[in-house]
CSV table of C-alpha atoms and ligand atoms in Angstrom, one decimal:
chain,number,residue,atom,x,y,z
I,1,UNK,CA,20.3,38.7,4.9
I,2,UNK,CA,18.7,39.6,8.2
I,3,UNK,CA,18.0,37.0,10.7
I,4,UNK,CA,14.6,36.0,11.5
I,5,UNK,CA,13.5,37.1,14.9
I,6,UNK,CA,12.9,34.3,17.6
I,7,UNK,CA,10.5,34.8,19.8
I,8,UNK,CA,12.3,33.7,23.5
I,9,UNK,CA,8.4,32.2,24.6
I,10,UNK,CA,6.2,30.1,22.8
I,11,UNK,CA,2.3,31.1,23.4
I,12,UNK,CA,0.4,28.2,22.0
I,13,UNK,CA,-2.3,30.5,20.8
I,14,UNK,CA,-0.2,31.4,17.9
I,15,UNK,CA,0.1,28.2,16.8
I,16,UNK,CA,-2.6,25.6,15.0
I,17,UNK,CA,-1.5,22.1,15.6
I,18,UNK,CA,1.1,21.0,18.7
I,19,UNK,CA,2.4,17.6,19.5
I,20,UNK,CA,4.7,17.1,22.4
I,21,UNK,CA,7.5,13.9,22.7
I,22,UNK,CA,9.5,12.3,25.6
I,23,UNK,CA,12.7,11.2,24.1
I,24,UNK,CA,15.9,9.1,25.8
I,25,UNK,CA,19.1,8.8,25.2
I,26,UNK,CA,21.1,6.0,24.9
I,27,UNK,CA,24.4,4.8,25.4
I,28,UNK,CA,27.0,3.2,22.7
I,29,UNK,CA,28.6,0.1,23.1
I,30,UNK,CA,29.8,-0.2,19.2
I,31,UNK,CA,30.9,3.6,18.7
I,32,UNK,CA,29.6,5.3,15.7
I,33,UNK,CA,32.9,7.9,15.2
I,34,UNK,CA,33.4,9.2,11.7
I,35,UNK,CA,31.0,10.5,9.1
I,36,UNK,CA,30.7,11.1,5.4
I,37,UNK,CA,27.8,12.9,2.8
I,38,UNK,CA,25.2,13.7,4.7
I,39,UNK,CA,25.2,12.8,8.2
I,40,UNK,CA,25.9,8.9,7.3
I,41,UNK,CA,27.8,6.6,9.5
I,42,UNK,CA,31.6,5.4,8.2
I,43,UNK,CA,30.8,2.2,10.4
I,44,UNK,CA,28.0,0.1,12.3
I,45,UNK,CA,27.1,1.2,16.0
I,46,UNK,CA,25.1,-0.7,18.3
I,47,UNK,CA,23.4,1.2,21.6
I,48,UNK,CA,21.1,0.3,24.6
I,49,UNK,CA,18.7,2.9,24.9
I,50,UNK,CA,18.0,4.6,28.7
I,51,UNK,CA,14.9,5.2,30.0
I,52,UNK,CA,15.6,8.3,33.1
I,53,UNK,CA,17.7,10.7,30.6
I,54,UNK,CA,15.1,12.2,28.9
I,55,UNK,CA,14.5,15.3,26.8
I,56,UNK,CA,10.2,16.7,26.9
I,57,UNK,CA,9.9,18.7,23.3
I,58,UNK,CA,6.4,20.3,22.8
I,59,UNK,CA,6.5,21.1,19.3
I,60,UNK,CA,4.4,23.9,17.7
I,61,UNK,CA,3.3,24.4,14.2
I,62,UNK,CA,1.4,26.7,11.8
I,63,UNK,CA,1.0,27.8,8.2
I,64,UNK,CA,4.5,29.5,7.4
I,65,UNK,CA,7.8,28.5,5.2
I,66,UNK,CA,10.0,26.3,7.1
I,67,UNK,CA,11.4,28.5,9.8
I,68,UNK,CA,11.3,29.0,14.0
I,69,UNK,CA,9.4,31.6,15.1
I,70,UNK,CA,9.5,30.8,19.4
I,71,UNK,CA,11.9,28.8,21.2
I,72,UNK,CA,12.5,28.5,25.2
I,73,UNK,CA,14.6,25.4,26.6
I,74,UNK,CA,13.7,24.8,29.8
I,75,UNK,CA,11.7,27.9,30.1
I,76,UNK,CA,14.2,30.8,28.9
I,77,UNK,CA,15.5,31.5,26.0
I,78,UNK,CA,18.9,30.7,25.2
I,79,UNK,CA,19.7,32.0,21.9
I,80,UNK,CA,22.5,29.7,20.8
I,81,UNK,CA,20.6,26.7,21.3
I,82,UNK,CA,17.6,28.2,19.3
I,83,UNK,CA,20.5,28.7,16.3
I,84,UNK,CA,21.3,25.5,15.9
I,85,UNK,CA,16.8,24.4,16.1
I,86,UNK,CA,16.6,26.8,13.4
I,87,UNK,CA,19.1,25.4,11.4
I,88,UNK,CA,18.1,21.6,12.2
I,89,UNK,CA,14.2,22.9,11.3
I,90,UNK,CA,15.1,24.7,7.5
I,91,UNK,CA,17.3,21.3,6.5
I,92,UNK,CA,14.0,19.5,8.0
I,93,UNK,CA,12.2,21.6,5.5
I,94,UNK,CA,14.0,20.2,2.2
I,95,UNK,CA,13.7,17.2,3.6
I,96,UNK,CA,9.8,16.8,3.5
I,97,UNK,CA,7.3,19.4,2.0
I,98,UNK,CA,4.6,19.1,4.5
I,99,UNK,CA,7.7,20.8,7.1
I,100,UNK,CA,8.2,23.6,4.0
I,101,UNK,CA,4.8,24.9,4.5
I,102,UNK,CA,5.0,25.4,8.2
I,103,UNK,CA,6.4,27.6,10.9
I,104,UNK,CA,7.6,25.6,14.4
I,105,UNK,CA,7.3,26.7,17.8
I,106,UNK,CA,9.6,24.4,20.1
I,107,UNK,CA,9.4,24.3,24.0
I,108,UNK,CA,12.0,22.0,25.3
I,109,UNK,CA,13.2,20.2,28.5
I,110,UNK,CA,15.8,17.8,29.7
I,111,UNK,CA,14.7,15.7,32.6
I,112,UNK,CA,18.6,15.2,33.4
I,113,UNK,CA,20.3,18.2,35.2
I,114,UNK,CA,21.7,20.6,33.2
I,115,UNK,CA,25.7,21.1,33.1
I,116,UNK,CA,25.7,17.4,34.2
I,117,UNK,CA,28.1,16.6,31.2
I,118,UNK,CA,25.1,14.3,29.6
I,119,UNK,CA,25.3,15.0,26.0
I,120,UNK,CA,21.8,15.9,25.0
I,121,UNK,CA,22.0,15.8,21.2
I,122,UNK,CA,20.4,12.2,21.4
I,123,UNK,CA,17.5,12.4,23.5
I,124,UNK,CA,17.0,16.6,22.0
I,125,UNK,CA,17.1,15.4,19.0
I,126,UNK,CA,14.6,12.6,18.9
I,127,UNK,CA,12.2,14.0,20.5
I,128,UNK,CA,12.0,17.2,18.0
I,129,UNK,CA,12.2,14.4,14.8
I,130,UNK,CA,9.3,12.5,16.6
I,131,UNK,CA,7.2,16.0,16.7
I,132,UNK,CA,8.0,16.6,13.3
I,133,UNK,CA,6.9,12.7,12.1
I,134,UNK,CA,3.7,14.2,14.1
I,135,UNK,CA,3.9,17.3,11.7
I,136,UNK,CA,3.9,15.6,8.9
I,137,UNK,CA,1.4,13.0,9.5
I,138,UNK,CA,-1.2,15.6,10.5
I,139,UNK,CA,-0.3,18.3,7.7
I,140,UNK,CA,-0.4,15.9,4.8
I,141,UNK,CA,-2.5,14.6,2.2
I,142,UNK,CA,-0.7,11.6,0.9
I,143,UNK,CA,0.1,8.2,2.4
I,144,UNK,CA,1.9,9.1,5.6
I,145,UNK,CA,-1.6,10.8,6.7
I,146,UNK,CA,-2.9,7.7,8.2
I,147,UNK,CA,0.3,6.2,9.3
I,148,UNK,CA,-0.1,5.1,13.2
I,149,UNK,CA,2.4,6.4,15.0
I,150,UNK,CA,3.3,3.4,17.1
I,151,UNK,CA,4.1,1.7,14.0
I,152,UNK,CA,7.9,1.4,12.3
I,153,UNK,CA,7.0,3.2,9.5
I,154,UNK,CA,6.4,6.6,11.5
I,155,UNK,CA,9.3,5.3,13.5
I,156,UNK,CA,12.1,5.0,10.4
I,157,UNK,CA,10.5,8.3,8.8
I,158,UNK,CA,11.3,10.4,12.6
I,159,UNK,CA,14.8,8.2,12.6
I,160,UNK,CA,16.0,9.5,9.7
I,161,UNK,CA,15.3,13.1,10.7
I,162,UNK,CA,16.6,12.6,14.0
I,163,UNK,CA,19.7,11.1,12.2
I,164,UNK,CA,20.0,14.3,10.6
I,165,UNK,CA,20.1,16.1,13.5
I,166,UNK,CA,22.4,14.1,15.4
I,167,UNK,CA,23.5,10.6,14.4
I,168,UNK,CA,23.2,9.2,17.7
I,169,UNK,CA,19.8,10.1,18.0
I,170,UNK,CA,18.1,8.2,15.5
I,171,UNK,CA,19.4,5.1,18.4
I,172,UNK,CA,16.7,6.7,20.4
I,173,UNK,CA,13.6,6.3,18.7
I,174,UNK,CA,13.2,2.6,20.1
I,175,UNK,CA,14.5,0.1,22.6
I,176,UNK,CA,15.9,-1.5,24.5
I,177,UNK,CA,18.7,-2.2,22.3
I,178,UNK,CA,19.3,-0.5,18.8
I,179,UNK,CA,21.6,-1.1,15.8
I,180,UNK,CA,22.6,1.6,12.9
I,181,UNK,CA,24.5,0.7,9.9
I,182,UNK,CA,24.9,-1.1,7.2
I,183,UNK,CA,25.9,-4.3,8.7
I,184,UNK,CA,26.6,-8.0,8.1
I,185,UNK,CA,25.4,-8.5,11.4
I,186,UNK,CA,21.5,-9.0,12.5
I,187,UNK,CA,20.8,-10.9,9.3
I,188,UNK,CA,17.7,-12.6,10.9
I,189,UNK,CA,16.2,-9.0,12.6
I,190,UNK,CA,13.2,-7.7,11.0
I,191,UNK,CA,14.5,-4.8,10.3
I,192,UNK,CA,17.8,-4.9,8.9
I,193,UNK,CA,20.2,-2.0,10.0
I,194,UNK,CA,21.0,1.1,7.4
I,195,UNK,CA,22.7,3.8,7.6
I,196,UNK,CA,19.2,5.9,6.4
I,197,UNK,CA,18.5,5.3,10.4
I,198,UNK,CA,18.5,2.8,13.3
I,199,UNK,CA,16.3,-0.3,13.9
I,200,UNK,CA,15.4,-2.6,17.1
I,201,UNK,CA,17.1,-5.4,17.7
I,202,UNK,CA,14.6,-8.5,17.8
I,203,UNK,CA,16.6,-11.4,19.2
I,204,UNK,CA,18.6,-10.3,22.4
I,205,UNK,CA,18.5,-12.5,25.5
I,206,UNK,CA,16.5,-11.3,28.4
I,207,UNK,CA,19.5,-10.8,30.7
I,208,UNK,CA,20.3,-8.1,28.6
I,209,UNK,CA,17.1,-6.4,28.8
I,210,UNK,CA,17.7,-5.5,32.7
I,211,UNK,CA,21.3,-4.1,32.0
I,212,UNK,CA,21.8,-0.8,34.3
I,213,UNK,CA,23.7,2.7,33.6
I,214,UNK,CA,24.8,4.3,36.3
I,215,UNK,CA,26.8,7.3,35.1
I,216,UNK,CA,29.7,8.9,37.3
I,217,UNK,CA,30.0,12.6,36.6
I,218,UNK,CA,33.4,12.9,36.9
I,219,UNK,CA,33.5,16.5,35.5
I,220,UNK,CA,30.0,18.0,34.6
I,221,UNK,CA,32.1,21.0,32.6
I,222,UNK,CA,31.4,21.5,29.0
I,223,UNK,CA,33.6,19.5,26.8
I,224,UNK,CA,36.5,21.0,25.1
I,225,UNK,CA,36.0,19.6,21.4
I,226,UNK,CA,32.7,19.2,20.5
I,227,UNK,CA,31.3,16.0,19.0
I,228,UNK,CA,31.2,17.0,15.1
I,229,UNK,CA,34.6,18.3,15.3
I,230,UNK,CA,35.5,15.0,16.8
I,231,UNK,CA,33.9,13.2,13.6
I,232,UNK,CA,35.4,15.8,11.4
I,233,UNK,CA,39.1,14.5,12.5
I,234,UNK,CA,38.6,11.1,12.0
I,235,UNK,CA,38.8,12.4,8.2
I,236,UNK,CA,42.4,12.5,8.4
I,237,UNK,CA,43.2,9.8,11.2
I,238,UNK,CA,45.9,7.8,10.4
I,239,UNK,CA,44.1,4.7,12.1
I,240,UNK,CA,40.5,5.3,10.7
I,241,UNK,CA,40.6,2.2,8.7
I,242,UNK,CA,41.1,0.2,11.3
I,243,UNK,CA,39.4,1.5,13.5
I,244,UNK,CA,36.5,1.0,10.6
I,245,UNK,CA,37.1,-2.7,10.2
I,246,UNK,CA,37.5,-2.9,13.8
I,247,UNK,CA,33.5,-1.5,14.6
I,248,UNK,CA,32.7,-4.1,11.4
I,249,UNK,CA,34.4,-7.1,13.5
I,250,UNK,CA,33.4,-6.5,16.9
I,251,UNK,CA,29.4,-5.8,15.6
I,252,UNK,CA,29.1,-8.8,14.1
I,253,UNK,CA,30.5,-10.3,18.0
I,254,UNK,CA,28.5,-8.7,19.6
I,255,UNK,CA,25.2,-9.6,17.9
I,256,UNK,CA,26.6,-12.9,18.9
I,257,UNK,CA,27.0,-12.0,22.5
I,258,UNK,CA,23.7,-10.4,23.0
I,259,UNK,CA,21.4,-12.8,21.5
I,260,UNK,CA,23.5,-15.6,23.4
I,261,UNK,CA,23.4,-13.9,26.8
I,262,UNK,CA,27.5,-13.7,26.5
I,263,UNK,CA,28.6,-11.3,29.3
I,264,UNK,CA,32.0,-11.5,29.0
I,265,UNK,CA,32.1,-10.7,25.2
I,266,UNK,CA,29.8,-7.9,25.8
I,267,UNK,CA,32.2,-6.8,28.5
I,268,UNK,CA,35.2,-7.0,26.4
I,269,UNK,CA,33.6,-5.6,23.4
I,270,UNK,CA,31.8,-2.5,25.3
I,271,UNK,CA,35.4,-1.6,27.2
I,272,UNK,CA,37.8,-2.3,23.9
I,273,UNK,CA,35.1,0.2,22.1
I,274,UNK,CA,35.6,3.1,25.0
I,275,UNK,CA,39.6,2.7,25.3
I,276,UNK,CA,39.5,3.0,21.0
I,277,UNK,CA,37.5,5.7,20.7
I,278,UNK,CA,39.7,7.9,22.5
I,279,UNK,CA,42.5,6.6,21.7
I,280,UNK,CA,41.5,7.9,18.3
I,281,UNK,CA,41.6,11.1,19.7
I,282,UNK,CA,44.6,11.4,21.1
I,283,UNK,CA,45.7,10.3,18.0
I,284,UNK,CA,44.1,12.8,15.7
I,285,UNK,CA,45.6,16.0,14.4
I,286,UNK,CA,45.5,18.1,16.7
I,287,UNK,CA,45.6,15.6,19.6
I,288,UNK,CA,43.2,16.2,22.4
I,289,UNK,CA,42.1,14.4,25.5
I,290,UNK,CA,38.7,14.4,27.2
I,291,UNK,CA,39.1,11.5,30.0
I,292,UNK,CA,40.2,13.7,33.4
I,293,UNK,CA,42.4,11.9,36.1
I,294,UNK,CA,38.9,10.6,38.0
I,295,UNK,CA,38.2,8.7,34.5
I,296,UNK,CA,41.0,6.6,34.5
I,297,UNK,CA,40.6,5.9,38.6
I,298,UNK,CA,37.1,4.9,38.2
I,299,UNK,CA,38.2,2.6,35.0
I,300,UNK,CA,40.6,1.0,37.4
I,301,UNK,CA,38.7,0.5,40.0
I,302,UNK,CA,35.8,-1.0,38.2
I,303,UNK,CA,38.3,-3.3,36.4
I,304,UNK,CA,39.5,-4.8,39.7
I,305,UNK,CA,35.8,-4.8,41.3
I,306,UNK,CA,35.4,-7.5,38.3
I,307,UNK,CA,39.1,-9.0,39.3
I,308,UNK,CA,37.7,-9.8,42.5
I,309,UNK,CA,34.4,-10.6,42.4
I,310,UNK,CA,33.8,-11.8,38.9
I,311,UNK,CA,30.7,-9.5,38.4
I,312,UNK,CA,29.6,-9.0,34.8
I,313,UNK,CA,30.3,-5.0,36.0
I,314,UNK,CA,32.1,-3.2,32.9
I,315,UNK,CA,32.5,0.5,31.6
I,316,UNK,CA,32.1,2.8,28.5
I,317,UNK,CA,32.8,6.3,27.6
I,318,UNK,CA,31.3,8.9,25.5
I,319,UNK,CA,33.2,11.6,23.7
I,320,UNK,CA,33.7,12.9,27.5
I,321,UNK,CA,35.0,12.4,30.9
I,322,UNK,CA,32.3,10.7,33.0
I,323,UNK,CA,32.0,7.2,33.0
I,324,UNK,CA,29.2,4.7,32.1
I,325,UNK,CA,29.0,1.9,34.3
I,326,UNK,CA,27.4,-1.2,33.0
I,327,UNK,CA,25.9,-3.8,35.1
I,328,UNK,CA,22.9,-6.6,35.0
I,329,UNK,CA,19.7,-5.8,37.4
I,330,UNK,CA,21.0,-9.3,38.6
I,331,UNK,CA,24.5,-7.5,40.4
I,332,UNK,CA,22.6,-4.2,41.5
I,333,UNK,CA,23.1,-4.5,44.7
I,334,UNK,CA,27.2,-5.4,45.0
I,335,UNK,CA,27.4,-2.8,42.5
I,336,UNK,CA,25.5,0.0,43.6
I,337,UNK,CA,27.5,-0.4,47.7
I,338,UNK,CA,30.7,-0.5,45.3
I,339,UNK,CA,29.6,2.7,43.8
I,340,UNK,CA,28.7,4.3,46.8
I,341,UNK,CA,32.5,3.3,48.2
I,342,UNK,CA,34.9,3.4,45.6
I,343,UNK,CA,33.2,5.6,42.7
I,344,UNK,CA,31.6,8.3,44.5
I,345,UNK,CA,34.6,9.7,45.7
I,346,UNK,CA,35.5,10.9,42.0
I,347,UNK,CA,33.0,12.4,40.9
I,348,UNK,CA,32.0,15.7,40.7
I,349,UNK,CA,29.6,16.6,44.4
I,350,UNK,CA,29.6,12.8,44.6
I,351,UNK,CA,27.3,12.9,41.4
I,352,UNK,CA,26.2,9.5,39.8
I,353,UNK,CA,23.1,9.7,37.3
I,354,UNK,CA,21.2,6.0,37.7
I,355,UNK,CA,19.7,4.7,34.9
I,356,UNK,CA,18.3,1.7,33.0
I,357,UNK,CA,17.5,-0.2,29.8
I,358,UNK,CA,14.3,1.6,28.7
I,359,UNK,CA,11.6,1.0,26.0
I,360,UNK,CA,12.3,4.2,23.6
I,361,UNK,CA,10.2,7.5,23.6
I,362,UNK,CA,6.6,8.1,24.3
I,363,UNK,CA,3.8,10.6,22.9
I,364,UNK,CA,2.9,13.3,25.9
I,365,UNK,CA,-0.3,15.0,26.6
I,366,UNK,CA,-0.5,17.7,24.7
C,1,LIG,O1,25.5,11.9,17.5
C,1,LIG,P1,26.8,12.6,17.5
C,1,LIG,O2,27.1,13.3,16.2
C,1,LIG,O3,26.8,13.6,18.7
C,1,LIG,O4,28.0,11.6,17.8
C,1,LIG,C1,28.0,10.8,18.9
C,1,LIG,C2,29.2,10.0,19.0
C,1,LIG,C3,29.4,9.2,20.3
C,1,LIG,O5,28.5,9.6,21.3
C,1,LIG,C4,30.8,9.5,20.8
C,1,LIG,C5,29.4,7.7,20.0
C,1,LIG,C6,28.0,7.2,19.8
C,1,LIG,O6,27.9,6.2,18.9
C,1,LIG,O7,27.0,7.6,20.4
């Protein structure tokens, strides 16, 4: 079969409706790590969404079958990014038949340097689900026509999708913290966590609502093993059940920790959760190792910063090198001179990313 040809600009003329999404990232402190059927989480993960790490997707649609037609990221084309949109965009298309009867354009930006090592699968992600939600609820007939799109029915509808994209993504739609997964856990919230998509988490103490993420770049290369083939080796871990039951237990503590303003659970929990997930990959077959020497000398140094001053400072990892450092607005400023001495120093041209607890995405001008 030939493949259809992508235009490498998007002229809006060629379009008939648009909507354009700001979407964040966010950060895990339960690790989602492991998948089965259809993008669907083996256990419950629990993330604070950010609020500087953004991805700006201007989405573009007219009458068509399902397929892109134009893609630029960041103004150019790059061709194996636009692959993997026009993949995402013809699953989107069996997934909802209002997105089966169009054609996308997609413009897209990250608002976090590029080759920082930020993964950008959350915030891209989101923000493309959200413009199709948008799709949908201007192309159809039926009930979703009138649903407002501040609402958590638009909301779950653009998490699943963005779930199906990238499971970490459908954390993003909302904040400032977010739960997905079947759980025992959050038996009270509003919306109880599935593993269809992720929900916001009603009762958290205020403390936690001013955490900070300031994230050292210890290597801004691209990562050796991708995320999905990370996943894909849990399926033959030799700790995976644990490591299961493990996510199930420390959920459920720290649903406890965050509504009750508990720091140092949270701080045991969010550094327990980093040191497992790669120790599951070193332990899968074939091992492999993404921390760098300047991850383990930042780990140590924040671990005695807390030694001596007792300062709710604590860290977490993604499926990479660089290192999230967690901290209340309340220890800001020790924190941020300890960074600037101690952290710094590691990271790649000094590079630390600064960011927040933030709110979830927001509709752009079009
Ligand atoms: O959303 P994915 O498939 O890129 O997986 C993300 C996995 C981690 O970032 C390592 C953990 C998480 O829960 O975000």
């Amino acid at each position: 079969m030939l493949k259809p040809v992508i235009e490498p600009s998007v002229n809006a003329e060629d379009f008939a409706g648009q909507a354009s999404w700001a979407a964040p990232s966010n950060i895990a402190i339960v690790k989602y790590w492991g998948k089965h059927g259809v993008q669907l989480p083996r256990n419950p993960s629990v993330s604070m969404t950010l609020s500087k790490a953004l991805t700006g997707t201007r989405l573009h649609w007219r009458p068509g079958t399902g397929r892109l037609v134009a893609f630029s990221a960041s103004g150019e084309a790059d061709a194996q990014f636009a692959d993997r949109v026009a993949a995402y965009l013809s699953k989107m298309a069996l997934e909802h038949p209002a997105l089966a009867r169009l054609d996308f354009g997609v413009e897209t930006e990250n608002a976090f340097p590029h080759s920082s090592g930020i993964a950008s699968s959350a915030s891209g992600f989101a923000a493309l689900a959200l413009g199709l939600a948008s799709a949908v609820v201007a192309e159809s007939q039926g009930a979703e026509a009138s649903l407002p799109e501040d609402g958590p029915a638009f909301r779950s509808f653009a998490g699943r999708l963005a779930r199906l994209g990238s499971g970490s993504a459908s954390r993003s739609l909302c904040g400032p913290w977010m739960a997905w997964g079947q759980t025992e856990a959050f038996a009270d919230n509003a919306e109880k966590p599935t593993d269809d998509h992720a929900v916001p988490l009603d009762h958290v103490h205020a403390d936690f609502s001013t955490w900070r993420d300031a994230i050292a770049i210890v290597d801004a290369g691209k990562k050796a093993v991708s995320s999905s083939a990370g996943h894909r080796l849990m399926e033959g871990n030799p700790f995976a059940e644990t490591r299961f039951g493990n996510a199930r237990q420390r959920t459920l503590a720290l649903d406890r920790a965050l509504r009750e303003g508990d720091t140092d659970t949270f701080v045991q929990i969010a550094e327990a959760e980093a040191l497992e997930l790669h120790a599951l990959m070193m332990s899968s077959k074939p091992s492999y190792i993404l921390m760098r020497p300047g991850t383990l000398a930042v780990i140590q140094a924040v671990q005695e910063f807390r030694a001596d001053t007792d300062l709710p400072l604590c860290f977490t990892l993604d499926a990479g090198p660089n290192v999230h450092l967690l901290y209340p607005a309340s220890a800001a400023a020790q924190v941020e001179d300890f960074i600037h001495d101690a952290v710094r120093r590691y990271c790649d041209d000094g590079r630390v990313l600064m960011d927040a607890a933030g709110e979830g995405p927001t509709r752009l001008k079009d």
